[in-house]
């Protein structure tokens, strides 16, 4: 009886977490759909006017609202972490002495690869208009996506590491020493060093496993 109220609290917290997660997926879907439509409009196409174009495979695409919705949904499905896509094999590794925080890194690996693939696809996506002209409407989107990914995986981790070193007065030598003693799965990760100002003891944050 004492635990029942806590179960309700747990359920409410889970619902809020799911709602927050869904909110960003919906927001991303709307953004992707809007900028794809804008890119196609910039080359003279208007949806729902029986206008068509041919993709690189030679398939005829009807430029409609439904097509935009499906394309945007495909981007969100493949580019944003979704625990429904974590395989049973990955979940099963929780039973091994590797740690139980496996779903999130697995999804980061999946979506990271997909983001680069999608960016390259957008850059090279060539369509043939009804007048025979070949254009690459999503090239700008692709370069933006690739640049954003590069900033996220390279510039932000480096800048965050340097900020932590300044805040906690950690030298390059101390940072290298910390790396020698981290867990095996963090050897190649971005390490954020933390030094206790009173005792001089070190801690660290594995930023590679925490950077959404």
PDB file of C-alpha atoms in Angstrom:
ATOM      1  CA  UNK A   1       0.000   0.000   0.000  1.00  0.00           C
ATOM      2  CA  UNK A   2       2.870   2.345   0.781  1.00  0.00           C
ATOM      3  CA  UNK A   3       4.479   1.700  -2.601  1.00  0.00           C
ATOM      4  CA  UNK A   4       1.356   2.301  -4.711  1.00  0.00           C
ATOM      5  CA  UNK A   5       1.722   6.117  -4.695  1.00  0.00           C
ATOM      6  CA  UNK A   6       5.354   5.697  -5.756  1.00  0.00           C
ATOM      7  CA  UNK A   7       4.284   3.474  -8.647  1.00  0.00           C
ATOM      8  CA  UNK A   8       1.966   6.240  -9.830  1.00  0.00           C
ATOM      9  CA  UNK A   9       4.821   8.737  -9.557  1.00  0.00           C
ATOM     10  CA  UNK A  10       7.070   6.425 -11.559  1.00  0.00           C
ATOM     11  CA  UNK A  11       4.410   6.024 -14.233  1.00  0.00           C
ATOM     12  CA  UNK A  12       3.921   9.794 -14.454  1.00  0.00           C
ATOM     13  CA  UNK A  13       7.681  10.342 -14.738  1.00  0.00           C
ATOM     14  CA  UNK A  14       7.910   7.781 -17.545  1.00  0.00           C
ATOM     15  CA  UNK A  15       5.023   9.442 -19.381  1.00  0.00           C
ATOM     16  CA  UNK A  16       6.716  12.850 -19.076  1.00  0.00           C
ATOM     17  CA  UNK A  17      10.034  11.441 -20.349  1.00  0.00           C
ATOM     18  CA  UNK A  18       8.298   9.811 -23.317  1.00  0.00           C
ATOM     19  CA  UNK A  19       6.354  12.994 -24.064  1.00  0.00           C
ATOM     20  CA  UNK A  20       9.556  15.067 -24.024  1.00  0.00           C
ATOM     21  CA  UNK A  21      11.250  12.547 -26.302  1.00  0.00           C
ATOM     22  CA  UNK A  22       8.267  12.527 -28.666  1.00  0.00           C
ATOM     23  CA  UNK A  23       8.097  16.325 -28.686  1.00  0.00           C
ATOM     24  CA  UNK A  24      11.589  16.630 -30.199  1.00  0.00           C
ATOM     25  CA  UNK A  25      10.838  13.919 -32.741  1.00  0.00           C
ATOM     26  CA  UNK A  26       7.691  15.746 -33.830  1.00  0.00           C
ATOM     27  CA  UNK A  27       9.536  19.070 -33.905  1.00  0.00           C
ATOM     28  CA  UNK A  28      12.363  17.572 -35.997  1.00  0.00           C
ATOM     29  CA  UNK A  29       9.830  15.979 -38.356  1.00  0.00           C
ATOM     30  CA  UNK A  30       8.172  19.362 -38.917  1.00  0.00           C
ATOM     31  CA  UNK A  31      11.532  21.081 -39.520  1.00  0.00           C
ATOM     32  CA  UNK A  32      12.743  18.429 -41.982  1.00  0.00           C
ATOM     33  CA  UNK A  33       9.444  18.495 -43.864  1.00  0.00           C
ATOM     34  CA  UNK A  34       9.457  22.295 -44.062  1.00  0.00           C
ATOM     35  CA  UNK A  35      12.993  22.648 -45.386  1.00  0.00           C
ATOM     36  CA  UNK A  36      12.539  19.891 -47.973  1.00  0.00           C
ATOM     37  CA  UNK A  37       9.421  21.636 -49.233  1.00  0.00           C
ATOM     38  CA  UNK A  38      11.260  24.967 -49.322  1.00  0.00           C
ATOM     39  CA  UNK A  39      14.163  23.438 -51.260  1.00  0.00           C
ATOM     40  CA  UNK A  40      11.829  22.002 -53.897  1.00  0.00           C
ATOM     41  CA  UNK A  41       9.810  25.197 -54.083  1.00  0.00           C
ATOM     42  CA  UNK A  42      13.028  27.118 -54.776  1.00  0.00           C
ATOM     43  CA  UNK A  43      13.471  25.175 -58.024  1.00  0.00           C
ATOM     44  CA  UNK A  44       9.925  25.860 -59.156  1.00  0.00           C
ATOM     45  CA  UNK A  45       7.975  22.886 -57.797  1.00  0.00           C
ATOM     46  CA  UNK A  46       4.727  23.277 -55.886  1.00  0.00           C
ATOM     47  CA  UNK A  47       3.130  20.398 -54.037  1.00  0.00           C
ATOM     48  CA  UNK A  48      -0.318  19.069 -54.888  1.00  0.00           C
ATOM     49  CA  UNK A  49      -0.307  20.586 -58.399  1.00  0.00           C
ATOM     50  CA  UNK A  50       0.253  17.250 -60.132  1.00  0.00           C
ATOM     51  CA  UNK A  51       3.918  18.156 -60.490  1.00  0.00           C
ATOM     52  CA  UNK A  52       6.408  15.321 -60.724  1.00  0.00           C
ATOM     53  CA  UNK A  53      10.137  14.805 -60.948  1.00  0.00           C
ATOM     54  CA  UNK A  54      12.456  11.850 -61.466  1.00  0.00           C
ATOM     55  CA  UNK A  55      14.991  10.810 -58.856  1.00  0.00           C
ATOM     56  CA  UNK A  56      18.465   9.410 -59.569  1.00  0.00           C
ATOM     57  CA  UNK A  57      17.002   5.917 -59.953  1.00  0.00           C
ATOM     58  CA  UNK A  58      14.689   7.150 -62.695  1.00  0.00           C
ATOM     59  CA  UNK A  59      11.574   6.756 -60.555  1.00  0.00           C
ATOM     60  CA  UNK A  60       8.795   9.285 -61.053  1.00  0.00           C
ATOM     61  CA  UNK A  61       7.949  11.063 -57.788  1.00  0.00           C
ATOM     62  CA  UNK A  62       4.663  12.862 -57.235  1.00  0.00           C
ATOM     63  CA  UNK A  63       5.424  16.002 -55.249  1.00  0.00           C
ATOM     64  CA  UNK A  64       2.663  15.766 -52.656  1.00  0.00           C
ATOM     65  CA  UNK A  65       2.125  16.354 -48.959  1.00  0.00           C
ATOM     66  CA  UNK A  66       2.147  12.596 -48.358  1.00  0.00           C
ATOM     67  CA  UNK A  67       5.565  12.245 -50.019  1.00  0.00           C
ATOM     68  CA  UNK A  68       6.977  15.031 -47.853  1.00  0.00           C
ATOM     69  CA  UNK A  69       5.550  13.437 -44.711  1.00  0.00           C
ATOM     70  CA  UNK A  70       7.065  10.034 -45.525  1.00  0.00           C
ATOM     71  CA  UNK A  71      10.490  11.494 -46.349  1.00  0.00           C
ATOM     72  CA  UNK A  72      10.569  13.585 -43.166  1.00  0.00           C
ATOM     73  CA  UNK A  73       9.469  10.581 -41.104  1.00  0.00           C
ATOM     74  CA  UNK A  74      12.245   8.471 -42.630  1.00  0.00           C
ATOM     75  CA  UNK A  75      14.830  11.079 -41.602  1.00  0.00           C
ATOM     76  CA  UNK A  76      13.540  11.226 -38.020  1.00  0.00           C
ATOM     77  CA  UNK A  77      13.376   7.427 -37.780  1.00  0.00           C
ATOM     78  CA  UNK A  78      16.972   7.013 -38.871  1.00  0.00           C
ATOM     79  CA  UNK A  79      18.657  10.152 -37.504  1.00  0.00           C
ATOM     80  CA  UNK A  80      17.230  10.461 -33.980  1.00  0.00           C
ATOM     81  CA  UNK A  81      17.851   7.856 -31.233  1.00  0.00           C
ATOM     82  CA  UNK A  82      14.890   5.537 -30.754  1.00  0.00           C
ATOM     83  CA  UNK A  83      15.116   2.698 -28.249  1.00  0.00           C
ATOM     84  CA  UNK A  84      12.546   0.686 -30.217  1.00  0.00           C
ATOM     85  CA  UNK A  85      15.309   0.045 -32.757  1.00  0.00           C
ATOM     86  CA  UNK A  86      17.780  -1.418 -30.250  1.00  0.00           C
ATOM     87  CA  UNK A  87      18.269  -5.081 -31.111  1.00  0.00           C
ATOM     88  CA  UNK A  88      17.808  -7.936 -28.669  1.00  0.00           C
ATOM     89  CA  UNK A  89      21.492  -8.756 -29.144  1.00  0.00           C
ATOM     90  CA  UNK A  90      22.544  -5.306 -27.903  1.00  0.00           C
ATOM     91  CA  UNK A  91      20.112  -5.490 -24.990  1.00  0.00           C
ATOM     92  CA  UNK A  92      21.512  -8.920 -24.147  1.00  0.00           C
ATOM     93  CA  UNK A  93      24.999  -7.478 -23.634  1.00  0.00           C
ATOM     94  CA  UNK A  94      23.746  -6.003 -20.353  1.00  0.00           C
ATOM     95  CA  UNK A  95      24.349  -9.462 -18.886  1.00  0.00           C
ATOM     96  CA  UNK A  96      28.033  -9.272 -19.824  1.00  0.00           C
ATOM     97  CA  UNK A  97      30.636  -7.422 -17.715  1.00  0.00           C
ATOM     98  CA  UNK A  98      30.534  -4.403 -20.028  1.00  0.00           C
ATOM     99  CA  UNK A  99      28.118  -2.231 -18.093  1.00  0.00           C
ATOM    100  CA  UNK A 100      24.348  -1.961 -18.540  1.00  0.00           C
ATOM    101  CA  UNK A 101      24.264   1.419 -20.309  1.00  0.00           C
ATOM    102  CA  UNK A 102      24.190  -0.095 -23.789  1.00  0.00           C
ATOM    103  CA  UNK A 103      21.063   1.100 -25.603  1.00  0.00           C
ATOM    104  CA  UNK A 104      22.014   4.768 -25.800  1.00  0.00           C
ATOM    105  CA  UNK A 105      25.568   4.267 -27.191  1.00  0.00           C
ATOM    106  CA  UNK A 106      24.171   1.722 -29.663  1.00  0.00           C
ATOM    107  CA  UNK A 107      21.638   4.243 -30.927  1.00  0.00           C
ATOM    108  CA  UNK A 108      24.283   6.974 -31.139  1.00  0.00           C
ATOM    109  CA  UNK A 109      26.375   4.671 -33.336  1.00  0.00           C
ATOM    110  CA  UNK A 110      23.363   3.840 -35.539  1.00  0.00           C
ATOM    111  CA  UNK A 111      22.111   7.387 -35.927  1.00  0.00           C
ATOM    112  CA  UNK A 112      25.605   8.862 -36.306  1.00  0.00           C
ATOM    113  CA  UNK A 113      26.245   6.642 -39.305  1.00  0.00           C
ATOM    114  CA  UNK A 114      22.800   7.423 -40.720  1.00  0.00           C
ATOM    115  CA  UNK A 115      23.303  11.185 -40.363  1.00  0.00           C
ATOM    116  CA  UNK A 116      26.480  11.081 -42.455  1.00  0.00           C
ATOM    117  CA  UNK A 117      24.838   8.799 -45.029  1.00  0.00           C
ATOM    118  CA  UNK A 118      21.789  11.073 -45.248  1.00  0.00           C
ATOM    119  CA  UNK A 119      23.960  14.177 -45.578  1.00  0.00           C
ATOM    120  CA  UNK A 120      25.922  12.640 -48.459  1.00  0.00           C
ATOM    121  CA  UNK A 121      22.667  11.490 -50.045  1.00  0.00           C
ATOM    122  CA  UNK A 122      21.214  15.002 -49.788  1.00  0.00           C
ATOM    123  CA  UNK A 123      24.360  16.508 -51.304  1.00  0.00           C
ATOM    124  CA  UNK A 124      24.307  14.153 -54.274  1.00  0.00           C
ATOM    125  CA  UNK A 125      20.523  13.764 -54.670  1.00  0.00           C
ATOM    126  CA  UNK A 126      19.884  14.711 -58.306  1.00  0.00           C
ATOM    127  CA  UNK A 127      16.417  15.058 -59.785  1.00  0.00           C
ATOM    128  CA  UNK A 128      15.245  15.584 -63.324  1.00  0.00           C
ATOM    129  CA  UNK A 129      12.547  18.158 -63.843  1.00  0.00           C
ATOM    130  CA  UNK A 130       9.816  17.928 -66.468  1.00  0.00           C
ATOM    131  CA  UNK A 131      11.817  20.237 -68.760  1.00  0.00           C
ATOM    132  CA  UNK A 132      14.772  17.836 -68.604  1.00  0.00           C
ATOM    133  CA  UNK A 133      16.916  20.005 -66.314  1.00  0.00           C
ATOM    134  CA  UNK A 134      19.035  18.230 -63.683  1.00  0.00           C
ATOM    135  CA  UNK A 135      19.213  19.884 -60.242  1.00  0.00           C
ATOM    136  CA  UNK A 136      20.365  19.069 -56.708  1.00  0.00           C
ATOM    137  CA  UNK A 137      17.688  20.685 -54.524  1.00  0.00           C
ATOM    138  CA  UNK A 138      18.876  19.257 -51.174  1.00  0.00           C
ATOM    139  CA  UNK A 139      22.577  20.026 -51.549  1.00  0.00           C
ATOM    140  CA  UNK A 140      22.433  22.930 -49.074  1.00  0.00           C
ATOM    141  CA  UNK A 141      20.551  20.792 -46.556  1.00  0.00           C
ATOM    142  CA  UNK A 142      23.170  18.056 -46.912  1.00  0.00           C
ATOM    143  CA  UNK A 143      26.110  20.392 -46.294  1.00  0.00           C
ATOM    144  CA  UNK A 144      24.310  21.913 -43.294  1.00  0.00           C
ATOM    145  CA  UNK A 145      23.640  18.438 -41.879  1.00  0.00           C
ATOM    146  CA  UNK A 146      27.252  17.376 -42.397  1.00  0.00           C
ATOM    147  CA  UNK A 147      28.591  20.581 -40.843  1.00  0.00           C
ATOM    148  CA  UNK A 148      26.296  20.227 -37.840  1.00  0.00           C
ATOM    149  CA  UNK A 149      27.386  16.639 -37.311  1.00  0.00           C
ATOM    150  CA  UNK A 150      31.050  17.638 -37.544  1.00  0.00           C
ATOM    151  CA  UNK A 151      30.593  20.390 -34.967  1.00  0.00           C
ATOM    152  CA  UNK A 152      28.760  17.999 -32.644  1.00  0.00           C
ATOM    153  CA  UNK A 153      31.290  15.165 -32.751  1.00  0.00           C
ATOM    154  CA  UNK A 154      34.506  17.193 -33.044  1.00  0.00           C
ATOM    155  CA  UNK A 155      34.301  20.851 -32.062  1.00  0.00           C
ATOM    156  CA  UNK A 156      31.932  20.568 -29.082  1.00  0.00           C
ATOM    157  CA  UNK A 157      33.787  17.663 -27.370  1.00  0.00           C
ATOM    158  CA  UNK A 158      37.148  19.444 -27.799  1.00  0.00           C
ATOM    159  CA  UNK A 159      35.821  22.762 -26.507  1.00  0.00           C
ATOM    160  CA  UNK A 160      34.063  21.083 -23.562  1.00  0.00           C
ATOM    161  CA  UNK A 161      37.223  19.188 -22.596  1.00  0.00           C
ATOM    162  CA  UNK A 162      39.305  22.379 -22.682  1.00  0.00           C
ATOM    163  CA  UNK A 163      36.676  24.186 -20.608  1.00  0.00           C
ATOM    164  CA  UNK A 164      36.778  21.472 -17.923  1.00  0.00           C
ATOM    165  CA  UNK A 165      40.582  21.607 -17.856  1.00  0.00           C
ATOM    166  CA  UNK A 166      40.439  25.343 -17.219  1.00  0.00           C
ATOM    167  CA  UNK A 167      37.642  25.145 -14.637  1.00  0.00           C
ATOM    168  CA  UNK A 168      39.350  22.389 -12.621  1.00  0.00           C
ATOM    169  CA  UNK A 169      42.954  23.468 -13.297  1.00  0.00           C
ATOM    170  CA  UNK A 170      43.914  20.190 -14.986  1.00  0.00           C
ATOM    171  CA  UNK A 171      47.121  20.090 -17.022  1.00  0.00           C
ATOM    172  CA  UNK A 172      47.682  18.151 -20.240  1.00  0.00           C
ATOM    173  CA  UNK A 173      49.935  15.740 -18.315  1.00  0.00           C
ATOM    174  CA  UNK A 174      47.235  15.121 -15.705  1.00  0.00           C
ATOM    175  CA  UNK A 175      44.655  14.598 -18.459  1.00  0.00           C
ATOM    176  CA  UNK A 176      46.938  11.983 -20.056  1.00  0.00           C
ATOM    177  CA  UNK A 177      47.429  10.302 -16.669  1.00  0.00           C
ATOM    178  CA  UNK A 178      43.659  10.110 -16.119  1.00  0.00           C
ATOM    179  CA  UNK A 179      43.236   8.397 -19.478  1.00  0.00           C
ATOM    180  CA  UNK A 180      45.721   5.672 -18.480  1.00  0.00           C
ATOM    181  CA  UNK A 181      43.481   4.635 -15.592  1.00  0.00           C
ATOM    182  CA  UNK A 182      39.978   4.915 -17.049  1.00  0.00           C
ATOM    183  CA  UNK A 183      37.816   1.859 -17.728  1.00  0.00           C
ATOM    184  CA  UNK A 184      38.616  -0.051 -20.917  1.00  0.00           C
ATOM    185  CA  UNK A 185      35.428   1.092 -22.637  1.00  0.00           C
ATOM    186  CA  UNK A 186      36.428   4.734 -22.066  1.00  0.00           C
ATOM    187  CA  UNK A 187      39.994   4.489 -23.394  1.00  0.00           C
ATOM    188  CA  UNK A 188      39.085   6.135 -26.706  1.00  0.00           C
ATOM    189  CA  UNK A 189      36.315   8.362 -25.368  1.00  0.00           C
ATOM    190  CA  UNK A 190      36.299  12.099 -24.842  1.00  0.00           C
ATOM    191  CA  UNK A 191      37.216  12.481 -21.174  1.00  0.00           C
ATOM    192  CA  UNK A 192      36.087  15.493 -19.142  1.00  0.00           C
ATOM    193  CA  UNK A 193      38.500  15.773 -16.158  1.00  0.00           C
ATOM    194  CA  UNK A 194      37.393  16.865 -12.695  1.00  0.00           C
ATOM    195  CA  UNK A 195      39.840  17.592  -9.857  1.00  0.00           C
ATOM    196  CA  UNK A 196      38.843  18.034  -6.217  1.00  0.00           C
ATOM    197  CA  UNK A 197      40.398  21.393  -5.201  1.00  0.00           C
ATOM    198  CA  UNK A 198      40.914  20.255  -1.608  1.00  0.00           C
ATOM    199  CA  UNK A 199      42.228  16.702  -1.971  1.00  0.00           C
ATOM    200  CA  UNK A 200      43.553  16.829  -5.524  1.00  0.00           C
ATOM    201  CA  UNK A 201      41.702  13.580  -6.323  1.00  0.00           C
ATOM    202  CA  UNK A 202      40.558  13.103  -9.898  1.00  0.00           C
ATOM    203  CA  UNK A 203      37.238  12.060 -11.397  1.00  0.00           C
ATOM    204  CA  UNK A 204      36.060  12.108 -14.974  1.00  0.00           C
ATOM    205  CA  UNK A 205      32.960  12.137 -17.170  1.00  0.00           C
ATOM    206  CA  UNK A 206      32.873   9.925 -20.257  1.00  0.00           C
ATOM    207  CA  UNK A 207      31.513  12.577 -22.602  1.00  0.00           C
ATOM    208  CA  UNK A 208      31.385  10.225 -25.592  1.00  0.00           C
ATOM    209  CA  UNK A 209      28.736   8.142 -23.822  1.00  0.00           C
ATOM    210  CA  UNK A 210      26.819  11.157 -22.517  1.00  0.00           C
ATOM    211  CA  UNK A 211      26.728  13.494 -25.519  1.00  0.00           C
ATOM    212  CA  UNK A 212      23.296  13.049 -27.071  1.00  0.00           C
TER     213      UNK A 212
END
